[in-house]
Coordinates of C-alpha atoms in Angstrom, one line a residue:
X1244 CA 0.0 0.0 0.0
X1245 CA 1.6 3.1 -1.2
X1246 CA 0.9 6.8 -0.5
X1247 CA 0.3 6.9 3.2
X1248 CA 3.4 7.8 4.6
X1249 CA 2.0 11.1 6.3
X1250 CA -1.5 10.2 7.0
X1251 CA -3.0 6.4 7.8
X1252 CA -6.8 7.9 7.3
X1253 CA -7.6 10.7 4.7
X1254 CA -11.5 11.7 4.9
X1255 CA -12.4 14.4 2.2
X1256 CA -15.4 15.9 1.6
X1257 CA -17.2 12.7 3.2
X1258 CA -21.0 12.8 2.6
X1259 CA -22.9 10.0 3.9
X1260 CA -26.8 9.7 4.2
X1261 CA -29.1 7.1 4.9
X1262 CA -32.8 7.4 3.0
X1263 CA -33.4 11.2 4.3
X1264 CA -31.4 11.1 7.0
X1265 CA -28.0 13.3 6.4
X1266 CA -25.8 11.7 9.0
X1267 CA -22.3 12.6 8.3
X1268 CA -21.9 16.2 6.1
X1269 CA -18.7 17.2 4.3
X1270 CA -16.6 15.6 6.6
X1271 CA -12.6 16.8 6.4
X1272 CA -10.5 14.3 8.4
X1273 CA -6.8 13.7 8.0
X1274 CA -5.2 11.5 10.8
X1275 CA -1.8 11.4 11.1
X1276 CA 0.4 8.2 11.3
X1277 CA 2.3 7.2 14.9
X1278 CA -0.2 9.8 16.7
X1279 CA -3.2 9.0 18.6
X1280 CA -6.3 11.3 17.3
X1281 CA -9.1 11.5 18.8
X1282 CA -13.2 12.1 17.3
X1283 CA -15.1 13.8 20.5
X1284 CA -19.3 14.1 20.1
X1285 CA -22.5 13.3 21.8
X1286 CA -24.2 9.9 20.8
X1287 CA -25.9 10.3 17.2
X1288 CA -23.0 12.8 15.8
X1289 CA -22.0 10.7 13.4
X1290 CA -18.6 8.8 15.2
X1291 CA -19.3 5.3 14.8
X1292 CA -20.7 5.9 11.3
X1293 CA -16.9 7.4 10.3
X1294 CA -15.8 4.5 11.9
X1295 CA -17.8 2.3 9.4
X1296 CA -16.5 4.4 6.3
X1297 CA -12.8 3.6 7.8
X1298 CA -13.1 -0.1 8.0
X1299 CA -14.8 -0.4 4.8
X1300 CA -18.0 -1.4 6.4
X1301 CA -19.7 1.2 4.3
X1302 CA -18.9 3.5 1.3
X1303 CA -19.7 6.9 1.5
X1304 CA -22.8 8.8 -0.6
X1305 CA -20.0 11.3 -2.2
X1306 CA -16.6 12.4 -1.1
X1307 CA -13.2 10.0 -0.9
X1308 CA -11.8 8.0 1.7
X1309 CA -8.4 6.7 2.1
X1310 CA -7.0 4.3 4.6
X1311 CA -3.6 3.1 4.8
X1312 CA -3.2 4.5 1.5
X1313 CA -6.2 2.8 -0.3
X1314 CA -10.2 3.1 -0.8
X1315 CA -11.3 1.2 2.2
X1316 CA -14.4 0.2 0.5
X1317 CA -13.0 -1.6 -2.3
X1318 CA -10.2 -3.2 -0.6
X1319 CA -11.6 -4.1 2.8
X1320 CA -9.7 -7.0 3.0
X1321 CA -6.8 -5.5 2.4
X1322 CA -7.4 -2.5 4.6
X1323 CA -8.6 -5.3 7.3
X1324 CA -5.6 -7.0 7.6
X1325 CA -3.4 -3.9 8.8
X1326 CA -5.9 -2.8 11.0
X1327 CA -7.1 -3.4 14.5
X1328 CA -11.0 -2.7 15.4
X1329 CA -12.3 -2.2 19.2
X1330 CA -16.0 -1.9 19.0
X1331 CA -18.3 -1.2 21.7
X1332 CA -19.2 -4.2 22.0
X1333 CA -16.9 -7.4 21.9
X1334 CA -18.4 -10.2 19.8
X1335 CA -16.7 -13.0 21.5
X1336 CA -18.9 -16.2 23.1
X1337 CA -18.6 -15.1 26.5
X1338 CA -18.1 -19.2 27.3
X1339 CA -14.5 -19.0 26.2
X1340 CA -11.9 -18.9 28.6
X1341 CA -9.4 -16.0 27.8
X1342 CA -6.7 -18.0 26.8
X1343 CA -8.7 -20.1 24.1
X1344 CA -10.3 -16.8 22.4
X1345 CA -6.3 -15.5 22.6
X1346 CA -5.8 -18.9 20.5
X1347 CA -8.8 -19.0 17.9
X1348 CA -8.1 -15.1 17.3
X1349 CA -4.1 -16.1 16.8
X1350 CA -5.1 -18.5 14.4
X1351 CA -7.3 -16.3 12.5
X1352 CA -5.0 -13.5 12.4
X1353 CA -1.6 -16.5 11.5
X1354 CA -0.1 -14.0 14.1
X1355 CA 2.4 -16.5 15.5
X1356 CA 5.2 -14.5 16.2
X1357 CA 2.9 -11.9 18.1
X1358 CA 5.0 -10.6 21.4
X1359 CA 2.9 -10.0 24.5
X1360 CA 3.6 -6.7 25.9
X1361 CA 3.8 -6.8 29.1
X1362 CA 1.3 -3.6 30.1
X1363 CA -1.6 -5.9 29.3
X1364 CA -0.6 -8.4 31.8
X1365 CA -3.0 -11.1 30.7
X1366 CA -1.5 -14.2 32.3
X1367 CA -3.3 -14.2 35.4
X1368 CA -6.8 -14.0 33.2
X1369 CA -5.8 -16.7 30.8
X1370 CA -8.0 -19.5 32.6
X1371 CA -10.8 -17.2 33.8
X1372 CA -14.1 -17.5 30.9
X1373 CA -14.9 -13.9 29.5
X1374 CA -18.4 -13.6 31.5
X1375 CA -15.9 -13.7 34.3
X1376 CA -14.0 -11.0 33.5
X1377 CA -14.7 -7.1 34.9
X1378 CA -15.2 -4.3 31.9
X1379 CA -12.0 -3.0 32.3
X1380 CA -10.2 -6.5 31.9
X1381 CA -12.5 -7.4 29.0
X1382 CA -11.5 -4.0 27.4
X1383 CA -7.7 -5.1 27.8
X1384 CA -8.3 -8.5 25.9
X1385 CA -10.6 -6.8 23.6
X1386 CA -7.6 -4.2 23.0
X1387 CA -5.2 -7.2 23.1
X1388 CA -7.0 -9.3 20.4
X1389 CA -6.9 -6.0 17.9
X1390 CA -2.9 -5.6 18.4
X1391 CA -2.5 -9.6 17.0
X1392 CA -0.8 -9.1 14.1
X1393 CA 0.4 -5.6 14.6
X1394 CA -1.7 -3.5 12.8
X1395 CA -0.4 -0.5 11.5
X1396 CA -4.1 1.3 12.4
X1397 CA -6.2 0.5 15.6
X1398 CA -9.8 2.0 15.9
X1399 CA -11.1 2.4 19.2
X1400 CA -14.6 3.0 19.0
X1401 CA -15.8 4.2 22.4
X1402 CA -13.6 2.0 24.2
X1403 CA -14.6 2.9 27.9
X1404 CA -18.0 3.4 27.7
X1405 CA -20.0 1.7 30.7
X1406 CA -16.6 0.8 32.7
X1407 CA -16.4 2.3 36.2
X1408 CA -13.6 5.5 36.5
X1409 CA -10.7 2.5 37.9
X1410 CA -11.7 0.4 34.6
X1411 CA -11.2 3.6 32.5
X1412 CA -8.3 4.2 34.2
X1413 CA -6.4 0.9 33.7
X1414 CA -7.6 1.3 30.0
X1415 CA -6.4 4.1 29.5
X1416 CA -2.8 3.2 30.7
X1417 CA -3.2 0.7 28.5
X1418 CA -4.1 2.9 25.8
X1419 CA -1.0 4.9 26.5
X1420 CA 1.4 2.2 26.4
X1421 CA 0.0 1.3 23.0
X1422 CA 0.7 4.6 21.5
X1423 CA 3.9 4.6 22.6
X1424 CA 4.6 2.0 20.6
X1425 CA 4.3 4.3 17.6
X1426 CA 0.9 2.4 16.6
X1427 CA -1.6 5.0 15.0
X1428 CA -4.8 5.0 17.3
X1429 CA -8.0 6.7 16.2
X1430 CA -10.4 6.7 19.1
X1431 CA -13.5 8.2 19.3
X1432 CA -15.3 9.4 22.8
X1433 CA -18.3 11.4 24.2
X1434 CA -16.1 12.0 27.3
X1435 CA -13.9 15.1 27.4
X1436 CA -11.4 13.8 30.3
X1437 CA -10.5 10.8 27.8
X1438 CA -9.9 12.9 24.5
X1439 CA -7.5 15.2 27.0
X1440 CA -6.0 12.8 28.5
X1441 CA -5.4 10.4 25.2
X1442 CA -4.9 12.4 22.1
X1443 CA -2.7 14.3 20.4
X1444 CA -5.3 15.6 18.3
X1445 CA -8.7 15.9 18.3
X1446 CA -11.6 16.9 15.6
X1447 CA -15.2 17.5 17.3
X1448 CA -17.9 16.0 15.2
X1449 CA -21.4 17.5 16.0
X1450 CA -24.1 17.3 13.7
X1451 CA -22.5 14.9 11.3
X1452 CA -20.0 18.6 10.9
X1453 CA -16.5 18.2 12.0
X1454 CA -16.5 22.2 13.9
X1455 CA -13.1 22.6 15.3
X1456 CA -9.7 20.5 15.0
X1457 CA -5.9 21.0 16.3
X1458 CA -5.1 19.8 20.1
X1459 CA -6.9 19.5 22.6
X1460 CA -4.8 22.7 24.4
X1461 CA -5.6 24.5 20.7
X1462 CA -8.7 24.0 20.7
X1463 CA -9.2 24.8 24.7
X1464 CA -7.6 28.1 23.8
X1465 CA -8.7 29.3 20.9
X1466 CA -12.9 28.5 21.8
X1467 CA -12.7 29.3 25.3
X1468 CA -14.1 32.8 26.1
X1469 CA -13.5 32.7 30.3
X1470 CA -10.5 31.0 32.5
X1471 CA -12.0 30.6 35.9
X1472 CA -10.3 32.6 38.7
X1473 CA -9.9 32.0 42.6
X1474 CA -8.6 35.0 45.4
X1475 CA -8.1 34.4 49.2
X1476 CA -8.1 37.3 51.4
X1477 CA -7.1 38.3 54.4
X1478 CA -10.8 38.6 55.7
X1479 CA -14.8 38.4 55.1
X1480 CA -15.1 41.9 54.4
X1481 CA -12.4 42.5 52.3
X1482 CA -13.7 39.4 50.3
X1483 CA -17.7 40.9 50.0
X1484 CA -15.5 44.3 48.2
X1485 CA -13.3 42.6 46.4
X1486 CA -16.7 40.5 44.6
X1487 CA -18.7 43.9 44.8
X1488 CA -16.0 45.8 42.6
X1489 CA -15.8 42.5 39.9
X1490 CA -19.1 42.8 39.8
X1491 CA -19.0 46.6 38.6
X1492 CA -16.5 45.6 35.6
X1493 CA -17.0 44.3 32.3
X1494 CA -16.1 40.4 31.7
X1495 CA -16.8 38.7 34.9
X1496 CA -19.2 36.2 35.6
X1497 CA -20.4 34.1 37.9
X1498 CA -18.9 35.7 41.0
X1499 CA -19.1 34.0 44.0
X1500 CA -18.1 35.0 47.3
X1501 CA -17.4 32.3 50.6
X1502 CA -16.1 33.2 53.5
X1503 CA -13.0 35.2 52.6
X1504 CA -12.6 33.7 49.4
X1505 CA -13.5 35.0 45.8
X1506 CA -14.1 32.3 42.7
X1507 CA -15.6 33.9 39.3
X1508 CA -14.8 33.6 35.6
X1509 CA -13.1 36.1 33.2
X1510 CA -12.6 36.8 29.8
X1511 CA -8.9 38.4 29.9
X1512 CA -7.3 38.6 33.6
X1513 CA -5.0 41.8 32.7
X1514 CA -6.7 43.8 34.7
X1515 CA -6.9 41.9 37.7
X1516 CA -2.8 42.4 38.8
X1517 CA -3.9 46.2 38.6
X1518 CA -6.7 45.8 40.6
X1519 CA -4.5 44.0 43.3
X1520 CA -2.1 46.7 43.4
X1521 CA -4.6 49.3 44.4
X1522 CA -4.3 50.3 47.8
X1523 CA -7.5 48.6 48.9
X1524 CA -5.8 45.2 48.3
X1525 CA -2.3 45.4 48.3
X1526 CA -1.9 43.8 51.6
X1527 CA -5.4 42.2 51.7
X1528 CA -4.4 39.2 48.9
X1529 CA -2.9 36.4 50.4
X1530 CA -2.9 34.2 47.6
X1531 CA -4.6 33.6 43.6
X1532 CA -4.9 31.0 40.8
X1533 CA -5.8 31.5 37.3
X1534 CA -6.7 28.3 35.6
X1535 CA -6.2 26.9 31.7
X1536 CA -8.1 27.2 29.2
X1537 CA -10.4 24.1 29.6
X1538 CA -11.2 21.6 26.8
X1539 CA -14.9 22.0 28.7
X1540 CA -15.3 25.7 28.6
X1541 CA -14.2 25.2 25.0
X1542 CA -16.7 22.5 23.9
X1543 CA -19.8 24.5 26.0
X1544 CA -19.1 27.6 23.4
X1545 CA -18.7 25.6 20.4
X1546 CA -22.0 23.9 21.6
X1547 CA -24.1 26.9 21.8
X1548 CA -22.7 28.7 18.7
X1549 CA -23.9 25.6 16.3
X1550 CA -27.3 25.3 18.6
X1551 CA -26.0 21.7 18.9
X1552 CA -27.3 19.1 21.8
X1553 CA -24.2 18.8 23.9
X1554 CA -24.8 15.3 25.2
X1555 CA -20.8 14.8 26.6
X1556 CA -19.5 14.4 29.9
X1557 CA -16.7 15.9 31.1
X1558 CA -16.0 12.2 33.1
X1559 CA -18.2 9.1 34.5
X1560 CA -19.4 9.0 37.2
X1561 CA -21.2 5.5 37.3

């Protein structure tokens, strides 16, 4: 397969629709190899649909696709055979003890010579059937079983969805150690602590629209309109004037005042050092944090300015 030696998935101008339904709409994708890029919207954007178009499941109404250098469509076999999937849902009998479905899979892939790493530490699993296993170790064989054969492109579609916040965890270590590897991971995700904490880059998909693209920081930065700001002070009253005189300028919001502590969020914090420096306060601040743009913040505004439902979480909580 020749021609992929930037990118291992290409999406350009990627129309699909089913009957009346527009589901994906001029989709612009480019992912590129050795980096793990991440597709964040609610349930119904249009993810696992892209995910179809990648694997060959499906060809696209109009635009062209490119995986690993070729039409996935017409040479899904091909395409197939240097890539791993992980689905929502595993499709293994649940009967099977780990090791056996670790065998059959082997054989399927004629992945002999397949090295173990040892992150996914599957040997104490190997006589334990899969009903037995928690989410977060089914997710590891699952993620195991798409590695056989070292795939030049694993999918991860929703890969922690309905595991508990240790399962995601140990996923996403594992996750990490995978992309260390230099393997090209596309994931996608409805939860905004995974894309941060997993990707290099991201592209958020709402609508069937891909709205804004670059890293997670980039993105953070360049959508989010207020950082959110915290002031301790040396007493109560001090506090209630130091909220009362935000309140009288232009770009805070959300001002809160506890005790003799000030939390609100602002659109540019240069004047806040002058403010400080006044006599009122000078001595009166004892400490103050600023925070980062967040990915959240980010995602809220590009929410509201496309009127689409938001339907992400920032983590689980289950």
């Amino acid at each position: 397969m020749q021609g992929y030696e930037q990118y291992s998935v290409i999406a350009e101008d990627i129309h699909q629709n089913y009957s009346d339904v527009k589901v994906l709409k001029g989709v612009n994708l480019a992912v590129e190899r050795g980096a793990v890029h991440g597709i964040l919207g609610p349930n119904g954007a249009g993810k696992s649909t892209f995910v179809d178009l990648c694997t060959g499941s499906s060809k696209p109404t109009s635009g062209t696709m490119q995986v690993l250098g070729v039409d996935p469509h017409r040479n899904s076999a091909l395409v197939r055979s240097h890539m791993g999937i992980v689905m929502q849902e595993a499709a293994f009998p649940t009967g099977l003890k780990v090791k056996d479905a670790v065998t059959c899979w082997q054989r399927y892939m004629s992945a002999t010579e397949y090295t173990v790493p040892e992150f996914f530490d599957l040997e104490k699993l190997a006589d334990r059937r899969i009903h037995e296993l928690s989410g977060g170790e089914r997710r590891k064989l699952d993620l195991y079983l798409a590695m056989m054969g070292n795939p030049s492109l694993l999918i991860l579609d929703e890969p922690t969805t309905g595991l508990d916040p240790l399962a995601r965890r140990d996923v996403w270590e594992v996750i990490q150690n995978l992309a260390e590897t230099g393997t090209t991971i596309l994931l996608t995700s409805h939860y905004l602590d995974e894309v941060s904490a997993l990707c290099q880059q991201l592209s958020i998909l709402l609508n069937g629209q891909i709205v804004a693209s670059g890293t997670p920081a980039h993105i953070a930065k360049e959508y989010s309109h207020t950082r959110q700001g915290w002031v301790e002070l040396s007493d109560c009253q001090n506090a209630q004037a130091l909220g009362g005189d935000l309140s009288s300028q232009s770009g805070y919001k959300n001002i809160r005042v506890h005790d003799a502590t000030v939390s609100f969020d602002v659109e540019s914090p240069t004047g806040l050092q002058n403010l400080f420096a006044t006599s009122a306060y000078r001595d009166a601040v004892l400490d103050f944090a600023l925070s980062d743009y967040s990915l959240e913040n980010a995602y809220g505004s590009i929410v509201r300015s496309t009127d689409a439902p938001q339907g992400i979480g920032s983590t689980r909580t289950d």
